[in-house]
Amino acid sequence: MDSLGLFILLLLLCFQGTAASDANKSPWTYTGSVGQSQWSEYFPDCGGTSQSPIDVVTTQTKYDPTLSPLTPLGYNQHGSKPFTLHNNGHTVVIELPEWMGLGGLPWLFTAVQMHLHWGNGGPDHGSSEHTINGLSADAELHVVHYNSELYPNISAAMRQRNGLAVLGILIVTGEETNLAFNNILSYLSRIRNADQKAFIPAFDVQSLLPKDLGSYYRYNGSLTTPPCYQGVIWTLFHEMVQISKAQLLKLETILYASRAEDHEKMLLQDNYRVTQPLNRRVIFTSFSGESRKELTSGEVTAIVIGVMCGCVGLAVIVRFIVKTIRSTSSWDILPSNRPAPTPRTKEPETAKEKQQDVVLNSTTEGQKTEESSSFLQTEP
Ligand SMILES: *[C@@H]1O[C@H](CO)[C@@H](O)[C@H](O)[C@H]1NC(C)=O
Ligand SMILES: *[C@@H]1O[C@H](CO)[C@@H](O)[C@H](O)[C@H]1NC(C)=O
């Protein structure tokens, strides 16, 4: 190899070294050179076929009646020991005590931490990780648990099948302040820079969750951040929780992804991953879909009108057919050479025809009311 070749090789090795050490120093980001489309180069699992988050297409979900309501264990027995709040440069993490857990899954899961994903304070919506029928919520809370029945700790569990159980809670904004979220938001000013930690008063973690813990989507997925391990049993609650616009704005604008000593300040924003292909996975629901829900009065009216229109249409068609048959048969009966009937002989027939029409009309009228009343009787 000539000296130029050697030089180029050395240069390449050198660049690779810098890139690698960069990746180690600040292993990954959401955008830029180590952004989400590059994650799989450094973390192969991120390119797997069972990744999270996903878009939930509700018409393609499958109802599984065996999915029972989840039971948070010890969520509201927080004790007096403070929680640790941590800005890790990617999100805000609240470490959870090990007596908190999750029941209602085939194994017992122990709580580890919870964290949030959010946007950038701009007018664009679309900052949750999971989406429903292509629509994003404003932010998302994840409560992470590991399978403590099968594995000794989270680092062992996170690489394994069924190793983790994560609760996903979609957050939308409304008028009212959600006081439960202030247990976190009020203390973010203490951890504005990456790597900062603070103790905060313990609080009722269950108050962050939606009220209905029985209705959820369930699927097999992954961590939504590198290393993207694919052993996560996901539970995405159907009910969303609401915080105020001011609360969301605070979350979106207060934290930095940069460290206190960094010269360049960088806000911690848009820390959500785009939805990943579902591939062959099935999303199960613990609740049955639209078909079972009770009909609204508007829908009832629409159906009644539909049935009535159908009956009237049917009556018109029947009448037309009867008329056609009658006129055809009279043509058959009447010999072609027979002279045209006199008005006198025709008169009673017209009267008879009218009478028959009345009879026909009243029958359909009767059928109509019968149909609508029997329909109304089946109405719950
Ligand atoms: C987790 O468990 C594994 C396997 O028993 C062990 O090797 C490892 O040291 C443990 N890690 C921690 C952080 O306790
Ligand atoms: C997840 O995968 C396991 C097999 O690895 C399967 O038994 C289970 O039914 C799957 N769960 C869901 C919700 O798809």
GROMACS .gro file of C-alpha atoms and ligand atoms in nm:
model
  408
    1MET     CA    1   0.000   0.000   0.000
    2ASP     CA    2   0.140   0.340  -0.097
    3SER     CA    3   0.173   0.621   0.150
    4LEU     CA    4  -0.131   0.808   0.013
    5GLY     CA    5  -0.345   0.498   0.063
    6LEU     CA    6  -0.215   0.459   0.415
    7PHE     CA    7  -0.284   0.825   0.483
    8ILE     CA    8  -0.644   0.794   0.361
    9LEU     CA    9  -0.692   0.478   0.565
   10LEU     CA   10  -0.559   0.650   0.877
   11LEU     CA   11  -0.781   0.951   0.807
   12LEU     CA   12  -1.086   0.724   0.774
   13LEU     CA   13  -1.003   0.537   1.094
   14CYS     CA   14  -0.957   0.868   1.267
   15PHE     CA   15  -1.298   0.995   1.149
   16GLN     CA   16  -1.461   0.671   1.249
   17GLY     CA   17  -1.301   0.706   1.590
   18THR     CA   18  -1.443   1.055   1.632
   19ALA     CA   19  -1.786   0.949   1.514
   20ALA     CA   20  -1.783   0.655   1.755
   21SER     CA   21  -1.670   0.863   2.048
   22ASP     CA   22  -1.931   1.126   1.958
   23ALA     CA   23  -2.191   0.856   1.960
   24ASN     CA   24  -2.065   0.742   2.299
   25LYS     CA   25  -2.055   1.088   2.446
   26SER     CA   26  -2.402   1.180   2.327
   27PRO     CA   27  -2.520   0.840   2.213
   28TRP     CA   28  -2.830   0.945   2.023
   29THR     CA   29  -3.068   1.229   1.952
   30TYR     CA   30  -3.407   1.264   1.782
   31THR     CA   31  -3.281   1.465   1.485
   32GLY     CA   32  -2.946   1.523   1.319
   33SER     CA   33  -2.653   1.291   1.250
   34VAL     CA   34  -2.748   1.040   1.520
   35GLY     CA   35  -3.121   1.104   1.475
   36GLN     CA   36  -3.390   0.840   1.470
   37SER     CA   37  -3.331   0.730   1.111
   38GLN     CA   38  -2.971   0.647   1.209
   39TRP     CA   39  -3.047   0.473   1.537
   40SER     CA   40  -3.036   0.125   1.383
   41GLU     CA   41  -2.673   0.181   1.272
   42TYR     CA   42  -2.565   0.204   1.634
   43PHE     CA   43  -2.846   0.002   1.792
   44PRO     CA   44  -2.944  -0.285   1.560
   45ASP     CA   45  -3.268  -0.363   1.747
   46CYS     CA   46  -3.403  -0.021   1.640
   47GLY     CA   47  -3.430  -0.170   1.291
   48GLY     CA   48  -3.632  -0.471   1.410
   49THR     CA   49  -3.980  -0.573   1.301
   50SER     CA   50  -4.163  -0.523   1.633
   51GLN     CA   51  -4.078  -0.163   1.708
   52SER     CA   52  -4.269   0.104   1.900
   53PRO     CA   53  -4.445   0.341   1.887
   54ILE     CA   54  -4.715   0.249   1.635
   55ASP     CA   55  -5.026   0.399   1.486
   56VAL     CA   56  -5.335   0.222   1.619
   57VAL     CA   57  -5.581   0.175   1.332
   58THR     CA   58  -5.892   0.107   1.537
   59THR     CA   59  -6.078  -0.075   1.259
   60GLN     CA   60  -5.795  -0.329   1.243
   61THR     CA   61  -5.773  -0.404   1.613
   62LYS     CA   62  -5.898  -0.732   1.756
   63TYR     CA   63  -6.118  -0.759   2.064
   64ASP     CA   64  -5.976  -1.000   2.322
   65PRO     CA   65  -6.229  -1.065   2.600
   66THR     CA   66  -5.960  -1.228   2.816
   67LEU     CA   67  -5.780  -0.894   2.868
   68SER     CA   68  -5.870  -0.796   3.223
   69PRO     CA   69  -5.833  -0.450   3.380
   70LEU     CA   70  -5.481  -0.368   3.492
   71THR     CA   71  -5.422  -0.320   3.862
   72PRO     CA   72  -5.157  -0.073   3.970
   73LEU     CA   73  -4.998  -0.207   4.289
   74GLY     CA   74  -4.891   0.041   4.553
   75TYR     CA   75  -4.917   0.335   4.313
   76ASN     CA   76  -5.107   0.533   4.573
   77GLN     CA   77  -4.894   0.418   4.869
   78HIS     CA   78  -4.601   0.640   4.791
   79GLY     CA   79  -4.469   0.662   5.150
   80SER     CA   80  -4.259   0.952   5.269
   81LYS     CA   81  -3.934   0.877   5.090
   82PRO     CA   82  -3.887   1.140   4.816
   83PHE     CA   83  -3.887   1.049   4.447
   84THR     CA   84  -3.589   1.130   4.226
   85LEU     CA   85  -3.647   1.356   3.928
   86HIS     CA   86  -3.380   1.330   3.659
   87ASN     CA   87  -3.311   1.516   3.333
   88ASN     CA   88  -3.117   1.258   3.130
   89GLY     CA   89  -3.090   1.479   2.820
   90HIS     CA   90  -3.363   1.284   2.642
   91THR     CA   91  -3.654   1.320   2.883
   92VAL     CA   92  -3.748   1.379   3.245
   93VAL     CA   93  -3.740   1.056   3.445
   94ILE     CA   94  -3.918   0.997   3.776
   95GLU     CA   95  -3.764   0.693   3.945
   96LEU     CA   96  -4.023   0.476   4.116
   97PRO     CA   97  -3.987   0.273   4.438
   98GLU     CA   98  -3.967  -0.103   4.392
   99TRP     CA   99  -4.281  -0.174   4.591
  100MET     CA  100  -4.487  -0.026   4.310
  101GLY     CA  101  -4.592  -0.277   4.051
  102LEU     CA  102  -4.847  -0.398   3.805
  103GLY     CA  103  -5.101  -0.679   3.832
  104GLY     CA  104  -5.337  -0.813   3.567
  105LEU     CA  105  -5.065  -0.951   3.337
  106PRO     CA  106  -4.949  -1.315   3.323
  107TRP     CA  107  -4.652  -1.221   3.546
  108LEU     CA  108  -4.592  -0.977   3.825
  109PHE     CA  109  -4.415  -0.662   3.709
  110THR     CA  110  -4.218  -0.421   3.926
  111ALA     CA  111  -4.221  -0.047   3.859
  112VAL     CA  112  -3.890   0.119   3.762
  113GLN     CA  113  -3.952   0.468   3.632
  114MET     CA  114  -4.183   0.691   3.437
  115HIS     CA  115  -4.103   0.959   3.180
  116LEU     CA  116  -4.267   1.183   2.924
  117HIS     CA  117  -4.252   1.261   2.551
  118TRP     CA  118  -4.357   1.601   2.416
  119GLY     CA  119  -4.334   1.859   2.136
  120ASN     CA  120  -4.187   2.205   2.095
  121GLY     CA  121  -4.447   2.455   2.214
  122GLY     CA  122  -4.538   2.545   1.857
  123PRO     CA  123  -4.887   2.542   1.711
  124ASP     CA  124  -4.834   2.203   1.545
  125HIS     CA  125  -4.993   1.912   1.716
  126GLY     CA  126  -4.846   1.568   1.689
  127SER     CA  127  -4.608   1.515   1.975
  128SER     CA  128  -4.724   1.190   2.130
  129GLU     CA  129  -4.543   0.873   2.032
  130HIS     CA  130  -4.842   0.648   1.972
  131THR     CA  131  -5.112   0.776   1.742
  132ILE     CA  132  -5.475   0.666   1.702
  133ASN     CA  133  -5.596   0.645   1.342
  134GLY     CA  134  -5.308   0.870   1.242
  135LEU     CA  135  -5.392   1.135   1.502
  136SER     CA  136  -5.139   1.236   1.765
  137ALA     CA  137  -5.209   1.352   2.117
  138ASP     CA  138  -5.010   1.645   2.262
  139ALA     CA  139  -4.777   1.444   2.485
  140GLU     CA  140  -4.737   1.094   2.628
  141LEU     CA  141  -4.653   0.945   2.966
  142HIS     CA  142  -4.482   0.606   2.996
  143VAL     CA  143  -4.469   0.403   3.316
  144VAL     CA  144  -4.201   0.134   3.285
  145HIS     CA  145  -4.205  -0.199   3.473
  146TYR     CA  146  -3.990  -0.511   3.448
  147ASN     CA  147  -4.091  -0.875   3.481
  148SER     CA  148  -3.973  -0.946   3.836
  149GLU     CA  149  -4.111  -1.297   3.830
  150LEU     CA  150  -3.875  -1.408   3.551
  151TYR     CA  151  -3.577  -1.172   3.585
  152PRO     CA  152  -3.363  -1.036   3.870
  153ASN     CA  153  -3.343  -0.674   3.757
  154ILE     CA  154  -3.436  -0.439   3.475
  155SER     CA  155  -3.105  -0.467   3.289
  156ALA     CA  156  -3.148  -0.843   3.268
  157ALA     CA  157  -3.520  -0.815   3.184
  158MET     CA  158  -3.507  -0.549   2.914
  159ARG     CA  159  -3.328  -0.774   2.665
  160GLN     CA  160  -3.572  -1.060   2.709
  161ARG     CA  161  -3.911  -1.152   2.570
  162ASN     CA  162  -4.190  -1.031   2.801
  163GLY     CA  163  -3.921  -0.858   3.003
  164LEU     CA  164  -4.091  -0.520   3.030
  165ALA     CA  165  -4.445  -0.388   3.063
  166VAL     CA  166  -4.498  -0.024   2.975
  167LEU     CA  167  -4.817   0.174   3.030
  168GLY     CA  168  -4.876   0.441   2.767
  169ILE     CA  169  -5.096   0.736   2.856
  170LEU     CA  170  -5.191   0.985   2.585
  171ILE     CA  171  -5.208   1.344   2.707
  172VAL     CA  172  -5.426   1.613   2.549
  173THR     CA  173  -5.477   1.975   2.648
  174GLY     CA  174  -5.792   2.140   2.772
  175GLU     CA  175  -5.900   2.426   2.992
  176GLU     CA  176  -5.852   2.268   3.332
  177THR     CA  177  -5.525   2.237   3.519
  178ASN     CA  178  -5.442   1.877   3.611
  179LEU     CA  179  -5.309   1.911   3.964
  180ALA     CA  180  -5.160   1.561   3.965
  181PHE     CA  181  -4.916   1.661   3.691
  182ASN     CA  182  -4.799   1.958   3.896
  183ASN     CA  183  -4.631   1.703   4.123
  184ILE     CA  184  -4.379   1.677   3.838
  185LEU     CA  185  -4.410   2.006   3.650
  186SER     CA  186  -4.359   2.225   3.958
  187TYR     CA  187  -4.008   2.084   4.003
  188LEU     CA  188  -3.877   2.087   3.647
  189SER     CA  189  -3.704   2.420   3.714
  190ARG     CA  190  -3.464   2.229   3.943
  191ILE     CA  191  -3.341   2.001   3.664
  192ARG     CA  192  -3.334   2.233   3.364
  193ASN     CA  193  -3.000   2.099   3.238
  194ALA     CA  194  -2.911   1.748   3.130
  195ASP     CA  195  -2.762   1.522   3.401
  196GLN     CA  196  -2.928   1.718   3.682
  197LYS     CA  197  -3.124   1.537   3.951
  198ALA     CA  198  -3.352   1.657   4.229
  199PHE     CA  199  -3.553   1.501   4.508
  200ILE     CA  200  -3.922   1.578   4.496
  201PRO     CA  201  -4.200   1.495   4.742
  202ALA     CA  202  -4.350   1.152   4.681
  203PHE     CA  203  -4.700   1.160   4.534
  204ASP     CA  204  -4.988   0.938   4.425
  205VAL     CA  205  -4.873   0.801   4.089
  206GLN     CA  206  -5.216   0.658   4.014
  207SER     CA  207  -5.356   1.012   3.997
  208LEU     CA  208  -5.162   1.056   3.671
  209LEU     CA  209  -5.344   0.767   3.507
  210PRO     CA  210  -5.684   0.777   3.337
  211LYS     CA  211  -5.983   0.665   3.545
  212ASP     CA  212  -6.074   0.377   3.319
  213LEU     CA  213  -5.795   0.122   3.347
  214GLY     CA  214  -6.011  -0.147   3.189
  215SER     CA  215  -6.012  -0.016   2.831
  216TYR     CA  216  -5.679  -0.039   2.653
  217TYR     CA  217  -5.486  -0.148   2.344
  218ARG     CA  218  -5.234  -0.430   2.389
  219TYR     CA  219  -4.950  -0.525   2.157
  220ASN     CA  220  -4.593  -0.656   2.159
  221GLY     CA  221  -4.341  -0.381   2.094
  222SER     CA  222  -4.016  -0.222   2.197
  223LEU     CA  223  -3.852   0.057   2.391
  224THR     CA  224  -3.916   0.377   2.193
  225THR     CA  225  -3.557   0.493   2.255
  226PRO     CA  226  -3.225   0.320   2.184
  227PRO     CA  227  -3.139   0.040   2.239
  228CYS     CA  228  -3.501  -0.028   2.123
  229TYR     CA  229  -3.511  -0.379   2.278
  230GLN     CA  230  -3.819  -0.568   2.162
  231GLY     CA  231  -3.942  -0.733   2.479
  232VAL     CA  232  -4.211  -0.484   2.578
  233ILE     CA  233  -4.573  -0.573   2.652
  234TRP     CA  234  -4.746  -0.248   2.567
  235THR     CA  235  -5.067  -0.123   2.723
  236LEU     CA  236  -5.198   0.196   2.566
  237PHE     CA  237  -5.500   0.325   2.753
  238HIS     CA  238  -5.809   0.412   2.550
  239GLU     CA  239  -5.894   0.705   2.778
  240MET     CA  240  -5.664   1.005   2.749
  241VAL     CA  241  -5.572   1.237   3.034
  242GLN     CA  242  -5.604   1.611   3.011
  243ILE     CA  243  -5.366   1.886   3.125
  244SER     CA  244  -5.393   2.261   3.064
  245LYS     CA  245  -5.227   2.439   2.772
  246ALA     CA  246  -5.007   2.627   3.019
  247GLN     CA  247  -4.893   2.299   3.176
  248LEU     CA  248  -4.804   2.157   2.835
  249LEU     CA  249  -4.617   2.474   2.738
  250LYS     CA  250  -4.413   2.454   3.056
  251LEU     CA  251  -4.316   2.094   2.985
  252GLU     CA  252  -4.224   2.184   2.628
  253THR     CA  253  -4.007   2.488   2.700
  254ILE     CA  254  -3.838   2.451   3.039
  255LEU     CA  255  -3.579   2.175   2.997
  256TYR     CA  256  -3.248   2.164   2.811
  257ALA     CA  257  -3.094   1.868   2.632
  258SER     CA  258  -2.757   2.034   2.688
  259ARG     CA  259  -2.558   2.018   3.012
  260ALA     CA  260  -2.505   2.317   3.239
  261GLU     CA  261  -2.139   2.340   3.132
  262ASP     CA  262  -2.216   2.323   2.758
  263HIS     CA  263  -2.163   2.652   2.578
  264GLU     CA  264  -2.438   2.585   2.329
  265LYS     CA  265  -2.777   2.567   2.496
  266MET     CA  266  -3.022   2.326   2.337
  267LEU     CA  267  -3.383   2.294   2.445
  268LEU     CA  268  -3.514   1.945   2.518
  269GLN     CA  269  -3.802   1.934   2.269
  270ASP     CA  270  -3.971   1.702   2.020
  271ASN     CA  271  -3.847   1.395   2.204
  272TYR     CA  272  -4.086   1.157   2.036
  273ARG     CA  273  -4.014   0.881   1.790
  274VAL     CA  274  -4.219   0.851   1.470
  275THR     CA  275  -4.457   0.556   1.444
  276GLN     CA  276  -4.306   0.229   1.325
  277PRO     CA  277  -4.444  -0.034   1.085
  278LEU     CA  278  -4.687  -0.275   1.249
  279ASN     CA  279  -4.566  -0.556   1.020
  280ARG     CA  280  -4.740  -0.881   1.118
  281ARG     CA  281  -4.841  -0.776   1.465
  282VAL     CA  282  -5.198  -0.762   1.589
  283ILE     CA  283  -5.323  -0.493   1.825
  284PHE     CA  284  -5.570  -0.636   2.073
  285THR     CA  285  -5.833  -0.436   2.260
  286SER     CA  286  -5.972  -0.511   2.602
  287PHE     CA  287  -6.297  -0.341   2.498
  288SER     CA  288  -6.535  -0.425   2.218
  289GLY     CA  289  -6.565  -0.171   1.943
  290GLU     CA  290  -6.830   0.052   1.789
  291SER     CA  291  -7.074  -0.230   1.711
  292ARG     CA  292  -7.161  -0.290   2.075
  293LYS     CA  293  -7.195   0.070   2.182
  294GLU     CA  294  -7.541   0.209   2.242
  295LEU     CA  295  -7.699   0.400   1.958
  296THR     CA  296  -7.745   0.775   1.990
  297SER     CA  297  -8.088   0.931   1.931
  298GLY     CA  298  -7.956   1.075   1.604
  299GLU     CA  299  -7.863   0.730   1.482
  300VAL     CA  300  -8.203   0.593   1.589
  301THR     CA  301  -8.378   0.872   1.393
  302ALA     CA  302  -8.162   0.801   1.089
  303ILE     CA  303  -8.243   0.431   1.102
  304VAL     CA  304  -8.620   0.492   1.150
  305ILE     CA  305  -8.626   0.734   0.855
  306GLY     CA  306  -8.423   0.486   0.652
  307VAL     CA  307  -8.667   0.205   0.728
  308MET     CA  308  -8.968   0.427   0.643
  309CYS     CA  309  -8.814   0.539   0.313
  310GLY     CA  310  -8.740   0.175   0.236
  311CYS     CA  311  -9.105   0.079   0.302
  312VAL     CA  312  -9.243   0.360   0.087
  313GLY     CA  313  -9.001   0.268  -0.192
  314LEU     CA  314  -9.104  -0.096  -0.162
  315ALA     CA  315  -9.473   0.001  -0.176
  316VAL     CA  316  -9.414   0.204  -0.493
  317ILE     CA  317  -9.230  -0.086  -0.655
  318VAL     CA  318  -9.492  -0.343  -0.550
  319ARG     CA  319  -9.767  -0.119  -0.681
  320PHE     CA  320  -9.586  -0.073  -1.010
  321ILE     CA  321  -9.535  -0.448  -1.048
  322VAL     CA  322  -9.897  -0.526  -0.962
  323LYS     CA  323 -10.013  -0.268  -1.214
  324THR     CA  324  -9.783  -0.403  -1.482
  325ILE     CA  325  -9.893  -0.761  -1.421
  326ARG     CA  326 -10.257  -0.658  -1.427
  327SER     CA  327 -10.228  -0.464  -1.753
  328THR     CA  328 -10.026  -0.744  -1.913
  329SER     CA  329 -10.279  -1.006  -1.811
  330SER     CA  330 -10.567  -0.798  -1.944
  331TRP     CA  331 -10.383  -0.781  -2.274
  332ASP     CA  332 -10.355  -1.159  -2.267
  333ILE     CA  333 -10.719  -1.210  -2.182
  334LEU     CA  334 -10.845  -0.966  -2.435
  335PRO     CA  335 -10.839  -1.114  -2.784
  336SER     CA  336 -10.655  -0.878  -3.012
  337ASN     CA  337 -10.955  -0.862  -3.243
  338ARG     CA  338 -11.193  -0.779  -2.967
  339PRO     CA  339 -11.331  -0.430  -2.997
  340ALA     CA  340 -11.225  -0.173  -2.741
  341PRO     CA  341 -11.435  -0.198  -2.427
  342THR     CA  342 -11.698   0.063  -2.379
  343PRO     CA  343 -11.646   0.319  -2.103
  344ARG     CA  344 -11.929   0.155  -1.916
  345THR     CA  345 -11.756  -0.182  -1.879
  346LYS     CA  346 -11.429  -0.013  -1.797
  347GLU     CA  347 -11.564   0.197  -1.514
  348PRO     CA  348 -11.613  -0.074  -1.250
  349GLU     CA  349 -11.269  -0.211  -1.326
  350THR     CA  350 -11.105   0.126  -1.257
  351ALA     CA  351 -11.295   0.147  -0.933
  352LYS     CA  352 -11.179  -0.202  -0.839
  353GLU     CA  353 -10.825  -0.107  -0.924
  354LYS     CA  354 -10.843   0.198  -0.700
  355GLN     CA  355 -10.985  -0.013  -0.420
  356GLN     CA  356 -10.699  -0.260  -0.455
  357ASP     CA  357 -10.452   0.023  -0.441
  358VAL     CA  358 -10.603   0.142  -0.118
  359VAL     CA  359 -10.578  -0.209   0.023
  360LEU     CA  360 -10.219  -0.233  -0.090
  361ASN     CA  361 -10.135   0.100   0.062
  362SER     CA  362 -10.290   0.017   0.394
  363THR     CA  363 -10.101  -0.313   0.411
  364THR     CA  364  -9.768  -0.144   0.355
  365GLU     CA  365  -9.870   0.121   0.604
  366GLY     CA  366  -9.937  -0.156   0.854
  367GLN     CA  367  -9.611  -0.329   0.775
  368LYS     CA  368  -9.427  -0.004   0.815
  369THR     CA  369  -9.555   0.067   1.164
  370GLU     CA  370  -9.506  -0.295   1.260
  371GLU     CA  371  -9.147  -0.283   1.142
  372SER     CA  372  -9.061   0.040   1.314
  373SER     CA  373  -9.229  -0.063   1.637
  374SER     CA  374  -9.054  -0.398   1.644
  375PHE     CA  375  -8.730  -0.213   1.575
  376LEU     CA  376  -8.795   0.020   1.863
  377GLN     CA  377  -8.870  -0.273   2.089
  378THR     CA  378  -8.525  -0.423   2.026
  379GLU     CA  379  -8.368  -0.091   2.116
  380PRO     CA  380  -8.184  -0.118   2.449
  381LIG     C1  381  -2.884  -0.793   3.699
  381LIG     O1  382  -2.891  -0.934   3.699
  381LIG     C2  383  -2.785  -0.996   3.627
  381LIG     C3  384  -2.813  -1.145   3.621
  381LIG     O2  385  -2.837  -1.199   3.746
  381LIG     C4  386  -2.652  -0.963   3.695
  381LIG     O3  387  -2.547  -1.022   3.625
  381LIG     C5  388  -2.636  -0.811   3.697
  381LIG     O4  389  -2.519  -0.775   3.769
  381LIG     C6  390  -2.754  -0.744   3.761
  381LIG     N1  391  -2.744  -0.601   3.740
  381LIG     C7  392  -2.769  -0.514   3.836
  381LIG     C8  393  -2.757  -0.370   3.797
  381LIG     O5  394  -2.801  -0.544   3.949
  382LIG     C1  395  -4.678  -1.142   2.213
  382LIG     O1  396  -4.594  -1.246   2.169
  382LIG     C2  397  -4.616  -1.370   2.234
  382LIG     C3  398  -4.518  -1.470   2.177
  382LIG     O2  399  -4.391  -1.422   2.181
  382LIG     C4  400  -4.758  -1.417   2.214
  382LIG     O3  401  -4.779  -1.535   2.288
  382LIG     C5  402  -4.852  -1.310   2.263
  382LIG     O4  403  -4.984  -1.349   2.235
  382LIG     C6  404  -4.823  -1.178   2.195
  382LIG     N1  405  -4.908  -1.077   2.254
  382LIG     C7  406  -4.972  -0.987   2.180
  382LIG     C8  407  -5.052  -0.887   2.254
  382LIG     O5  408  -4.966  -0.986   2.058
   0.00000   0.00000   0.00000
